[in-house]
mmCIF file of C-alpha atoms and ligand atoms in Angstrom:
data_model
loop_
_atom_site.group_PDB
_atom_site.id
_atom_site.type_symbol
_atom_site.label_atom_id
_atom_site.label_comp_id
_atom_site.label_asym_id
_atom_site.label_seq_id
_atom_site.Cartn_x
_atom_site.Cartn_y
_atom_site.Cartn_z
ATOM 1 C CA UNK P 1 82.197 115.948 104.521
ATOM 2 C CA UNK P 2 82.347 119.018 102.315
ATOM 3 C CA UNK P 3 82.749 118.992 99.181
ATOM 4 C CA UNK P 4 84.703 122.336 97.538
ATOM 5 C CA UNK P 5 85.954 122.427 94.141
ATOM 6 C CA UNK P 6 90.146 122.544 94.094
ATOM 7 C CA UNK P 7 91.198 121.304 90.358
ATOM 8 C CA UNK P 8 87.405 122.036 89.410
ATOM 9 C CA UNK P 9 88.390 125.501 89.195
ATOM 10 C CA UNK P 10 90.632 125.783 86.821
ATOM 11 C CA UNK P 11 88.543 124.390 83.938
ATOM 12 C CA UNK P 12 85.574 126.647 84.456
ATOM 13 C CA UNK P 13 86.480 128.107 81.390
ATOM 14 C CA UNK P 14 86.072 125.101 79.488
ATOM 15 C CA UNK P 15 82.728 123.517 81.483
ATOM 16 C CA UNK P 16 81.355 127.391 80.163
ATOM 17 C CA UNK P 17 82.426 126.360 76.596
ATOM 18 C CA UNK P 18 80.261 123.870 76.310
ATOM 19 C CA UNK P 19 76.778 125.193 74.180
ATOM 20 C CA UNK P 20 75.042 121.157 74.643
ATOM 21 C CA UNK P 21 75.055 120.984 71.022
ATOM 22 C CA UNK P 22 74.807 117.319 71.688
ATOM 23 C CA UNK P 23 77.376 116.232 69.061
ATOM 24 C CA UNK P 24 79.442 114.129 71.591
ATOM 25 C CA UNK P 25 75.745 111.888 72.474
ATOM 26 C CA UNK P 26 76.366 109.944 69.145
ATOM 27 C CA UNK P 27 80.229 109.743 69.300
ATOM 28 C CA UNK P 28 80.201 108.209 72.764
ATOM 29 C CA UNK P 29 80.204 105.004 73.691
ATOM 30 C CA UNK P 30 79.522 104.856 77.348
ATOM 31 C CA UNK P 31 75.810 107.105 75.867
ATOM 32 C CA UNK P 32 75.194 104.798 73.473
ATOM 33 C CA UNK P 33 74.791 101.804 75.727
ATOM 34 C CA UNK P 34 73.159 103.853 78.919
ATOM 35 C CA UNK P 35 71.432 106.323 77.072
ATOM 36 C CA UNK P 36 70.638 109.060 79.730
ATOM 37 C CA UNK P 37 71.583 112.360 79.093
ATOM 38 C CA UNK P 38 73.496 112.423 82.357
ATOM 39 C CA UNK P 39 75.970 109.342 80.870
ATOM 40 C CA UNK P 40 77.270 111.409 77.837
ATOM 41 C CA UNK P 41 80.148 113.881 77.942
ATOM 42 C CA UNK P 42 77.825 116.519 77.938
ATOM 43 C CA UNK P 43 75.622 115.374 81.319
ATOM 44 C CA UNK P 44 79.436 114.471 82.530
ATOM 45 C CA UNK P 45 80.283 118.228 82.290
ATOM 46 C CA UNK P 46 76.633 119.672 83.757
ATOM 47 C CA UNK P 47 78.051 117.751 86.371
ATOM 48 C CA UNK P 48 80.906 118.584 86.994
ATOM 49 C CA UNK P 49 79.687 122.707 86.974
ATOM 50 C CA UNK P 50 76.989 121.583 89.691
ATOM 51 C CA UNK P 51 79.457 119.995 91.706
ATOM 52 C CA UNK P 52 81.636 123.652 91.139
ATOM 53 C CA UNK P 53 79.000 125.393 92.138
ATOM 54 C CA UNK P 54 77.519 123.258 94.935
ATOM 55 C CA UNK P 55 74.119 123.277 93.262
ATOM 56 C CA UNK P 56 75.087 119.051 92.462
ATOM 57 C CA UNK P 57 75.577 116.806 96.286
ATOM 58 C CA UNK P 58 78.216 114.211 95.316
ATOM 59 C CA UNK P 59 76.091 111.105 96.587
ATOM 60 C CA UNK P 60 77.025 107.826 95.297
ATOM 61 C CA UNK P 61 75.187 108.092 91.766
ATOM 62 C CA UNK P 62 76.965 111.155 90.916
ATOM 63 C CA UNK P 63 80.091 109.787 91.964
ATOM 64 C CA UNK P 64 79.067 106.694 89.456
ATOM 65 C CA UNK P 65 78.126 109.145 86.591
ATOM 66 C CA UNK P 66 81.366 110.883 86.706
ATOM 67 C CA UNK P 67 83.187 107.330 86.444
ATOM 68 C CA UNK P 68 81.057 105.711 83.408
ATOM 69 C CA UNK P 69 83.853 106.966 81.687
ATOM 70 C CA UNK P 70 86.731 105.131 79.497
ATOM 71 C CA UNK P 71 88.909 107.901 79.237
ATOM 72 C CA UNK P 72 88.608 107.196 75.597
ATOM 73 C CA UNK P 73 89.072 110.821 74.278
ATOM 74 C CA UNK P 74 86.298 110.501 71.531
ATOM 75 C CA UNK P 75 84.450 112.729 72.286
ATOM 76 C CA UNK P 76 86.955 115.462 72.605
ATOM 77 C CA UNK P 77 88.074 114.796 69.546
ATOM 78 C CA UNK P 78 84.625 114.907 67.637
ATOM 79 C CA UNK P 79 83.807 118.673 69.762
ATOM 80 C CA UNK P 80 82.699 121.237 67.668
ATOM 81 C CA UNK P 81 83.664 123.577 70.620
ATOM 82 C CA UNK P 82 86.836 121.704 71.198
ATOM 83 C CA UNK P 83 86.001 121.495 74.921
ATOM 84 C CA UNK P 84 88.894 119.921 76.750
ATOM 85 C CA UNK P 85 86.743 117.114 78.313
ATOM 86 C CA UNK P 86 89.034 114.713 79.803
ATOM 87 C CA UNK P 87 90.535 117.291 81.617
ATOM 88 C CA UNK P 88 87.132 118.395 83.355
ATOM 89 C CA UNK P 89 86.303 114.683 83.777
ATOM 90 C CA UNK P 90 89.600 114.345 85.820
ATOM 91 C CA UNK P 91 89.282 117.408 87.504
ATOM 92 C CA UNK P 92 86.191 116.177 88.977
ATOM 93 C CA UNK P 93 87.599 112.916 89.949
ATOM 94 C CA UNK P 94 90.690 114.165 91.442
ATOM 95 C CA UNK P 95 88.222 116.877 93.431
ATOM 96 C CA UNK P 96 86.026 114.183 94.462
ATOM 97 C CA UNK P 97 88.581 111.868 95.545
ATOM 98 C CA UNK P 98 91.085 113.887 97.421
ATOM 99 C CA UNK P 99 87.478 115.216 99.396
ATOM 100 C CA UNK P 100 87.054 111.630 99.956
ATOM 101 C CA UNK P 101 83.925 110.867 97.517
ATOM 102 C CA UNK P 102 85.109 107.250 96.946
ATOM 103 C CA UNK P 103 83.598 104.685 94.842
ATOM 104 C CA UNK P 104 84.710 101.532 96.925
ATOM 105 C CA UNK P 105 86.523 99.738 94.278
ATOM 106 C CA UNK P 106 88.880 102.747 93.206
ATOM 107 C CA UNK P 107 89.495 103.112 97.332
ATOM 108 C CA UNK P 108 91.031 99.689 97.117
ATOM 109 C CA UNK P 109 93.126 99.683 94.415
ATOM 110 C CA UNK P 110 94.677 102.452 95.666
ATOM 111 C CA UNK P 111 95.458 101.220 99.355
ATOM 112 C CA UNK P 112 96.597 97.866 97.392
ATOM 113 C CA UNK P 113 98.813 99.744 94.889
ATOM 114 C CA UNK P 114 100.401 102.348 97.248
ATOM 115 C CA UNK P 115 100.997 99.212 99.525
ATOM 116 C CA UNK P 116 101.826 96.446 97.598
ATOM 117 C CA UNK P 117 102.580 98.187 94.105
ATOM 118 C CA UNK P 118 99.994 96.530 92.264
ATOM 119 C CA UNK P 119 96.179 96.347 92.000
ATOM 120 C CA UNK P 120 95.689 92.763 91.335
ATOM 121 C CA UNK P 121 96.256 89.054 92.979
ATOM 122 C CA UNK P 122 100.283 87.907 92.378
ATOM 123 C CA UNK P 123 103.032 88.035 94.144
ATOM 124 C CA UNK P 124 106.138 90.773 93.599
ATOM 125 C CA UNK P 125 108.700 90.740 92.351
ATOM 126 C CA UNK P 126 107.158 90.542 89.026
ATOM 127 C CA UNK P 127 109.362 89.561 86.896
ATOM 128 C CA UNK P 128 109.898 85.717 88.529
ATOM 129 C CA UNK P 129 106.662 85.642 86.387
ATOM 130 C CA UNK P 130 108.521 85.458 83.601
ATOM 131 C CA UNK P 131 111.907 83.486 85.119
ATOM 132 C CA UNK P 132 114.535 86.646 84.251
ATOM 133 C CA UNK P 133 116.197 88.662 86.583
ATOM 134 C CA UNK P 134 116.469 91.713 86.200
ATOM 135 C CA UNK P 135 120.328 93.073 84.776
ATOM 136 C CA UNK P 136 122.424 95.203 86.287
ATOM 137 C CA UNK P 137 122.630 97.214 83.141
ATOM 138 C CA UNK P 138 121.332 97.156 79.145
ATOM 139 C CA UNK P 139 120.541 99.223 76.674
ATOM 140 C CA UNK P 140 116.692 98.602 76.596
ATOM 141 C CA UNK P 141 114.326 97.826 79.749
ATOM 142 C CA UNK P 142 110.887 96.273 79.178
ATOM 143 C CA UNK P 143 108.482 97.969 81.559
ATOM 144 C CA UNK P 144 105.556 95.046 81.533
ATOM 145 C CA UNK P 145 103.277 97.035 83.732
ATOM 146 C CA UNK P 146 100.220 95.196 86.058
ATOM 147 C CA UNK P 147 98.287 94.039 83.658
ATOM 148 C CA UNK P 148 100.648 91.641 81.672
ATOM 149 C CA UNK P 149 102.756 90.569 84.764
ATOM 150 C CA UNK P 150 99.439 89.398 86.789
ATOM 151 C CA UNK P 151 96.589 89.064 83.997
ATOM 152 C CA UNK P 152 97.552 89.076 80.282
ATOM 153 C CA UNK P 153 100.786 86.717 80.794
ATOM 154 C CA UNK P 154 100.704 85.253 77.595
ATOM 155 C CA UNK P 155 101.226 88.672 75.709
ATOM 156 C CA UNK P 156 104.460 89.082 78.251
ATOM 157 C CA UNK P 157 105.946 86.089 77.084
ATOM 158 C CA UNK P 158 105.589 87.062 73.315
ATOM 159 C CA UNK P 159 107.150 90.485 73.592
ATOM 160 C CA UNK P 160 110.208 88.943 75.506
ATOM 161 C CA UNK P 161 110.184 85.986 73.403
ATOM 162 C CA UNK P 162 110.443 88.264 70.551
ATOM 163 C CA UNK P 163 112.870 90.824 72.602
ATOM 164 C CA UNK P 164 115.330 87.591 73.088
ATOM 165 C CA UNK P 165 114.726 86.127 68.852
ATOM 166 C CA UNK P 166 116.013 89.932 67.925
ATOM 167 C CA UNK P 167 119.059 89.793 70.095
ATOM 168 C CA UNK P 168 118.179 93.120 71.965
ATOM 169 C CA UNK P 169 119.877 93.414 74.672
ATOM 170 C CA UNK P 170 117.594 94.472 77.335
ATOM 171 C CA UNK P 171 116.396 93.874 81.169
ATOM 172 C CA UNK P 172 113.059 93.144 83.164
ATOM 173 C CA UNK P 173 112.597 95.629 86.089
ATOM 174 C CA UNK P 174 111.839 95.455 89.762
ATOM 175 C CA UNK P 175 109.113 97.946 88.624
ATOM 176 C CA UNK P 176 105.794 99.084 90.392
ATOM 177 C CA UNK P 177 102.518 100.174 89.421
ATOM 178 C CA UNK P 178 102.974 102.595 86.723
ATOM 179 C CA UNK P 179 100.108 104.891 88.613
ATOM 180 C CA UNK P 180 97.662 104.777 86.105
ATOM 181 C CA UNK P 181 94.815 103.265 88.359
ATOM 182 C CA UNK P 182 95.520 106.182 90.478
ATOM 183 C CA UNK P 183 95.418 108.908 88.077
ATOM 184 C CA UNK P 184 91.711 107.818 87.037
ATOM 185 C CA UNK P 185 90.626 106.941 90.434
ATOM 186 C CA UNK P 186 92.160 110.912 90.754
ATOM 187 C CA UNK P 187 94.572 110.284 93.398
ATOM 188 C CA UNK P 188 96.813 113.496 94.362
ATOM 189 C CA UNK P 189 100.295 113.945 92.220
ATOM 190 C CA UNK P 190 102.282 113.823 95.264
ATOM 191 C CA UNK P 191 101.036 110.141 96.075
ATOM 192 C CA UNK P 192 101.621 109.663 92.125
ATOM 193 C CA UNK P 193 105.047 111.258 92.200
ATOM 194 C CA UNK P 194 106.756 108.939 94.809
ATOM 195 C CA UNK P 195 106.045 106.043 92.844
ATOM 196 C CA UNK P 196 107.209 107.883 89.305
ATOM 197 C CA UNK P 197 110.581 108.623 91.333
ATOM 198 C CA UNK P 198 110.744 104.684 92.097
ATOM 199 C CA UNK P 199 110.110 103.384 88.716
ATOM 200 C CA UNK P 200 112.262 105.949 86.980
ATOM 201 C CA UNK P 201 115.180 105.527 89.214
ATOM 202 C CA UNK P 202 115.226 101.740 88.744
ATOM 203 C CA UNK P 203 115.609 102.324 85.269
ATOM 204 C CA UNK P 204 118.017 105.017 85.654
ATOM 205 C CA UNK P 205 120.232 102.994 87.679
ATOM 206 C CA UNK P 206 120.548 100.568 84.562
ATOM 207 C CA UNK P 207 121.920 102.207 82.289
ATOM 208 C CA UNK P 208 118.726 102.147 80.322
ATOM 209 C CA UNK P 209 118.918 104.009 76.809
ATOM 210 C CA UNK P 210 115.479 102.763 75.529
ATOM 211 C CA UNK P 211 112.166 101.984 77.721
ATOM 212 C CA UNK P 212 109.317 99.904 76.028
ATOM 213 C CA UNK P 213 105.987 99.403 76.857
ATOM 214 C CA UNK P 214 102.813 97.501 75.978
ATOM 215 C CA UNK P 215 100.665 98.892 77.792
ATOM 216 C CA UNK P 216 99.708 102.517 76.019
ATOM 217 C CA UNK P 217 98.496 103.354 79.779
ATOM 218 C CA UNK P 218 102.013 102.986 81.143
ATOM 219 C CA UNK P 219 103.050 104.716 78.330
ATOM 220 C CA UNK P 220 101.355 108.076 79.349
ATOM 221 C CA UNK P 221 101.980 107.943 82.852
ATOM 222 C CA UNK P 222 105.924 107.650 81.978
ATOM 223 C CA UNK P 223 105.744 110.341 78.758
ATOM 224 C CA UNK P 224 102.736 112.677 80.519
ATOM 225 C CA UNK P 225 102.668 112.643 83.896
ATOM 226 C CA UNK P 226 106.430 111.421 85.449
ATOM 227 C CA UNK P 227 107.862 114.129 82.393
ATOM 228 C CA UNK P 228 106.257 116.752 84.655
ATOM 229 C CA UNK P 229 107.832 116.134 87.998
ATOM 230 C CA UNK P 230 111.329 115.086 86.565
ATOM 231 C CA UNK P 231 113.645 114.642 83.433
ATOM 232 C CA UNK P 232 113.535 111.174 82.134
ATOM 233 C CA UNK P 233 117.064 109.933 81.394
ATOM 234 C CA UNK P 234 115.611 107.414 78.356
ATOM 235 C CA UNK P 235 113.423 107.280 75.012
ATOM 236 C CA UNK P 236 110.154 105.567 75.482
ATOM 237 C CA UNK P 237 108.503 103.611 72.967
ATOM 238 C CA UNK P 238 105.583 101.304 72.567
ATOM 239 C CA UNK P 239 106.409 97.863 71.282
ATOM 240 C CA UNK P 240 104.722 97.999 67.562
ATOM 241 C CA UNK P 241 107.101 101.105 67.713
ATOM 242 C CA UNK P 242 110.277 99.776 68.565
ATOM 243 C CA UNK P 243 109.605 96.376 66.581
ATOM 244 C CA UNK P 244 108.688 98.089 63.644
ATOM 245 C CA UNK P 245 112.336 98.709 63.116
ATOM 246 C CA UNK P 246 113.356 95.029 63.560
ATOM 247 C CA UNK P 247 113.291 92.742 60.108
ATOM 248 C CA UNK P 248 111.498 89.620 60.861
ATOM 249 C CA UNK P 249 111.315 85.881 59.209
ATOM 250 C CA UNK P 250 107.564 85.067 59.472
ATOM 251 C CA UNK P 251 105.484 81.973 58.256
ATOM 252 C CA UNK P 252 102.768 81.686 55.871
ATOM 253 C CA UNK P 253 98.697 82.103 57.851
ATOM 254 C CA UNK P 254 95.892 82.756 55.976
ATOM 255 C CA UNK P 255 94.079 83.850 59.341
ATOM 256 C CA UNK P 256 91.241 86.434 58.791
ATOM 257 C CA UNK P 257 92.526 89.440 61.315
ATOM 258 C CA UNK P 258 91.088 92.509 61.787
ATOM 259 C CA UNK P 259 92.979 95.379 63.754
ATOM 260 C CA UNK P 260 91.196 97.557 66.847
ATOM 261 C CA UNK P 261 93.513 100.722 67.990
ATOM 262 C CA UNK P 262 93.853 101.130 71.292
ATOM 263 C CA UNK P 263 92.446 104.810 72.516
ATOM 264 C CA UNK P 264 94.933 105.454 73.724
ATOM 265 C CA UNK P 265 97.596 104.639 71.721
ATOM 266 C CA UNK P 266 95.639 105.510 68.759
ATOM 267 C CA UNK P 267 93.964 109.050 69.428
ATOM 268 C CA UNK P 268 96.163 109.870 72.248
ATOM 269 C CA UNK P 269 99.937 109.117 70.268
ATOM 270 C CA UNK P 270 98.183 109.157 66.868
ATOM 271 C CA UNK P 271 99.830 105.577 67.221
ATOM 272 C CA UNK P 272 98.086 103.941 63.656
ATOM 273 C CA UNK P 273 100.514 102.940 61.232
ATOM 274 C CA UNK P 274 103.122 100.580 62.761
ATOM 275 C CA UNK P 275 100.513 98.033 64.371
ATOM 276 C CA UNK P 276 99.217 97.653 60.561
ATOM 277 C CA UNK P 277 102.310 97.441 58.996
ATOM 278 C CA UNK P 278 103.663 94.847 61.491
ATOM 279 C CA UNK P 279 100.237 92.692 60.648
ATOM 280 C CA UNK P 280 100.731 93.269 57.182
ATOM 281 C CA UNK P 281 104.311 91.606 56.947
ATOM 282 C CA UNK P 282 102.710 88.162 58.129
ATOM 283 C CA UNK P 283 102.965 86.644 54.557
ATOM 284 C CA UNK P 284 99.155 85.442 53.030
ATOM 285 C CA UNK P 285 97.428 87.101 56.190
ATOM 286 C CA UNK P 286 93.887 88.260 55.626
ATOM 287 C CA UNK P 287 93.368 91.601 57.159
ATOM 288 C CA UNK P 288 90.771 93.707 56.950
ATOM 289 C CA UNK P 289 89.383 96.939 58.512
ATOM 290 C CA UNK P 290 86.556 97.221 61.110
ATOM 291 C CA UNK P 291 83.648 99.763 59.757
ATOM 292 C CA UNK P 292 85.132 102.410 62.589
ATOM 293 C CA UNK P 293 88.982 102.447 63.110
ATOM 294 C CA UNK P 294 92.017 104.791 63.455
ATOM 295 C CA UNK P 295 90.594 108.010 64.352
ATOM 296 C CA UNK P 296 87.266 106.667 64.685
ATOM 297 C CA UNK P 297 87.268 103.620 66.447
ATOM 298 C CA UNK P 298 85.229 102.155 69.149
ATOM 299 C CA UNK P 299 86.850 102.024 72.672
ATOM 300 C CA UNK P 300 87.253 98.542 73.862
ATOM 301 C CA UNK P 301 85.664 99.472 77.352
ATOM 302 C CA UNK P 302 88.205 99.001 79.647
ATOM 303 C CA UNK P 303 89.895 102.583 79.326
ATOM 304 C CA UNK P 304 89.892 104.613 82.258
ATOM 305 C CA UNK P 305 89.711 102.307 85.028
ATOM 306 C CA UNK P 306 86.178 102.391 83.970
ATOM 307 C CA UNK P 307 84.980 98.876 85.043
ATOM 308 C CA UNK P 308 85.854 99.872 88.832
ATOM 309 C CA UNK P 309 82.453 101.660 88.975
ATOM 310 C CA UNK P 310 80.721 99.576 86.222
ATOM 311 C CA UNK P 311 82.243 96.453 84.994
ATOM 312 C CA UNK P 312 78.808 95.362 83.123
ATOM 313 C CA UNK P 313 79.162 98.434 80.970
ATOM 314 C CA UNK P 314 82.873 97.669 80.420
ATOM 315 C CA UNK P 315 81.728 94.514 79.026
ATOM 316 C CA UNK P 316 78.967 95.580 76.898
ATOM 317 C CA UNK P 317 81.393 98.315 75.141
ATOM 318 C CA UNK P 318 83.772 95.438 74.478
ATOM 319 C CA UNK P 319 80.650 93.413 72.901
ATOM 320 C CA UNK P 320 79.556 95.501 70.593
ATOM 321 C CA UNK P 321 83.243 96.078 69.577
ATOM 322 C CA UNK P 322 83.730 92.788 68.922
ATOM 323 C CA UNK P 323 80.634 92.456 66.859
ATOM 324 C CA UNK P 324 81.904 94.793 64.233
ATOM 325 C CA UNK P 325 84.807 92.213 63.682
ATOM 326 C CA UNK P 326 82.572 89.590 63.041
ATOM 327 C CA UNK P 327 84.454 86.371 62.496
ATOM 328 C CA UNK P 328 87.908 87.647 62.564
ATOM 329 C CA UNK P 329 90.363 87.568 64.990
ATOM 330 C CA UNK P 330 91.246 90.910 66.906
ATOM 331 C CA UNK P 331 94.278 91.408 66.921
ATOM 332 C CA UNK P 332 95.505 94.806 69.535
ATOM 333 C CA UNK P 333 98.638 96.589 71.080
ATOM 334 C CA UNK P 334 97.538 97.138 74.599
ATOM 335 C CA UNK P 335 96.844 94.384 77.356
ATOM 336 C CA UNK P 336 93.388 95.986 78.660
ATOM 337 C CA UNK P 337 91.836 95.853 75.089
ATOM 338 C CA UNK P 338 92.728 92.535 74.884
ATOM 339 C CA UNK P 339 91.674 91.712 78.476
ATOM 340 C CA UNK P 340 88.267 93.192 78.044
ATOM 341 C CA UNK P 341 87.530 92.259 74.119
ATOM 342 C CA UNK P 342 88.847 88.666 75.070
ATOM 343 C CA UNK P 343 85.265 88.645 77.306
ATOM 344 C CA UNK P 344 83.079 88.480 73.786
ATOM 345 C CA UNK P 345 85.629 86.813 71.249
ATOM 346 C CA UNK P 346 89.122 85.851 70.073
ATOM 347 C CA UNK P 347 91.647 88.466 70.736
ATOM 348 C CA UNK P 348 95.797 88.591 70.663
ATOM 349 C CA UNK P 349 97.996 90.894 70.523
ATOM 350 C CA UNK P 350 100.282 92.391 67.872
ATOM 351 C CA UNK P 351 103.338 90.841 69.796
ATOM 352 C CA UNK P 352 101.573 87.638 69.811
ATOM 353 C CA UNK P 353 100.761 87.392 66.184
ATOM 354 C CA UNK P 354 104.115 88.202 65.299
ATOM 355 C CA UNK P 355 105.594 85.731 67.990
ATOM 356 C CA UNK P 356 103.523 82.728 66.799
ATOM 357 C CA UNK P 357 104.635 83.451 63.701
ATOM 358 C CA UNK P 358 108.068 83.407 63.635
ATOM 359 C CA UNK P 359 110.590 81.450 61.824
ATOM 360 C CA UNK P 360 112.626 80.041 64.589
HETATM 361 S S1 SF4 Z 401 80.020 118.138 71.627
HETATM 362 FE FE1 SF4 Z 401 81.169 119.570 72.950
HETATM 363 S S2 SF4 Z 401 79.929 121.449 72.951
HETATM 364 FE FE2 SF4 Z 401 78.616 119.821 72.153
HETATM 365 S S3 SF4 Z 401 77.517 119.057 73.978
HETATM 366 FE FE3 SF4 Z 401 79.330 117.769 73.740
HETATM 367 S S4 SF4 Z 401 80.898 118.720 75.025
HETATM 368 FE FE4 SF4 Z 401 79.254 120.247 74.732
HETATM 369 S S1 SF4 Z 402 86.053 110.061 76.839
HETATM 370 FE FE1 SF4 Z 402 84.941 108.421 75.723
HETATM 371 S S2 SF4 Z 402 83.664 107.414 77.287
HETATM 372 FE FE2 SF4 Z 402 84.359 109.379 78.138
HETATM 373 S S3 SF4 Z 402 82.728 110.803 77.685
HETATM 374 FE FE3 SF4 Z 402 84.194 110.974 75.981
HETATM 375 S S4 SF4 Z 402 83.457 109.486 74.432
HETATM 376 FE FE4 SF4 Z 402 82.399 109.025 76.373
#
């Protein structure tokens, strides 16, 4: 199998910006647990240029190098040279995919989701899950995404338990994998864009004015990617968005919280007020700040479809995260966070605080 550079090549540019300065070895997190050179964003890149130049074989640990990565958009941020590293990082993985490099694990989930239109256990449709049908039309759909229909239930129920308390009128969907899985195992866009054309035109056909979301990952692929390869007839919010807006009757807790920010709902949508101010209306609620949050918080570990090439380091990320909250509950707005922080500590979501909460 040969390997030549397709996507590679158009970020040559930005692998040359790169002077190794060695800022973005502190500010990541995947470094900071591995600590080889060839872990951080900057190794990541050398990489990449070897595999663009053929001087770098893709064997199996340079396939696993160029995968320890969450996606988390840290280090980008923190760049003196304001090198565009997650879009090297996913050129590489698209270039080593599509030349059929495969990590095993990132091979299955995309047979399973381009088959079965999910990555995990659990039977389709999803929504019997959650005992609703789907209606033939409303004004706002809840798109649940993989994670909360097969793995982070609980959070599912909250957000339509709340959805139903507000009166909104809105509809489950016969929905499919959103594609993210396949955009960071670096699947092609046309095997992407079939199932963006599915999801989208089972909204569509609703009548759907509003889309929300839990998931921050489902989020992008709707807003990022399906935005490219067709109009989208709808708005699309995440739920501490489109809650936000809602007035609530809450109880009294004096539960010590802290808040983590999802990467990428946080430095991707700049996404940091409206989970705090939803926390904050919980009347006697202790809440305090973790030592790095907003722009500079910790990834959970999960991002990226990371723990597919190394789940231990996935968990380790989380670990330390959850250290830094100490004795407080996390509470999060994305169902891999909580998923992966849940591992090391006691985690809920946003949704689920304000659920629990409610006067009802
Ligand atoms: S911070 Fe930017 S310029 Fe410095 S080594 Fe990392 S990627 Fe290269
Ligand atoms: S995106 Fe996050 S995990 Fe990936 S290299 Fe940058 S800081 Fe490290």
């Amino acid at each position: 199998m040969a390997f030549k550079p397709n996507r590679l090549n158009s970020v040559v540019d930005e692998m040359n910006t790169c002077t190794a300065c060695a800022t973005c070895l502190v500010t990541c997190d995947v470094f900071q647990v591995l600590q080889w050179d060839s872990s951080s964003p900057r190794g990541r890149v050398q990489l990449a240029y070897g595999l663009y130049t053929g001087e770098i074989e893709p064997d199996n640990s340079v396939l696993t190098r160029i995968y320890q990565c969450t996606k988390c958009g840290r280090s980008e941020q923190e760049c003196p040279s304001s090198v565009k590293l997650l879009d090297i990082f996913e050129a590489a993985r698209h270039d080593l995919f599509e030349a059929g490099y495969r990590l095993e694990n990132y091979e299955r989930f995309r047979n399973k989701i381009l088959t079965e239109g999910n990555p995990y256990d659990g039977e389709e449709p999803r929504w019997k899950v959650f005992g609703r049908e789907p209606k033939e039309r409303a004004e706002v759909a809840y798109f649940m995404g993989c994670k909360i229909a097969f793995q982070e239930q609980e959070m599912g129920r909250a957000t339509i338990g709340l959805l139903e308390h507000l009166g909104v009128d809105y509809t489950l969907l016969d929905e499919t994998c959103c594609g993210a899985p396949l955009v960071n195992a670096g699947v092609s866009d046309e095997e992407i864009e079939k199932i963006a054309r599915r999801n989208v035109e089972e909204i569509a056909k609703r009548g759907v004015k509003t889309v929300i979301f839990s998931c921050p990952s489902c989020m992008i692929s709707f807003k990022d990617l399906y935005s490219q390869f067709m109009d989208l007839p709808f708005e699309m919010r995440h739920e501490v968005e489109f809650f936000r807006d809602y007035g609530m009757e809450l109880k009294e807790t004096d539960e010590k919280v802290t808040y983590h920010d999802p990467c990428h709902l946080g430095r991707h949508y700049g996404i940091y007020d409206e989970p705090r101010e939803l926390i904050a209306r919980v009347p006697g609620i202790d809440f305090e700040e973790m030592e790095n949050s907003r722009e500079k918080a910790l990834c959970c570990g999960a991002g990226g479809s990371m723990k597919l090439a190394d789940k231990d380091l996935g968990v380790k990320i989380g670990r330390i995260r959850m250290e830094e909250a100490g004795e407080r509950t996390v509470i999060t707005a994305c169902p891999n966070c909580k998923n992966n922080l849940a591992i090391s500590g006691r985690v809920k979501s946003v949704s689920e605080l304000l659920y629990e909460n409610l006067k009802k």
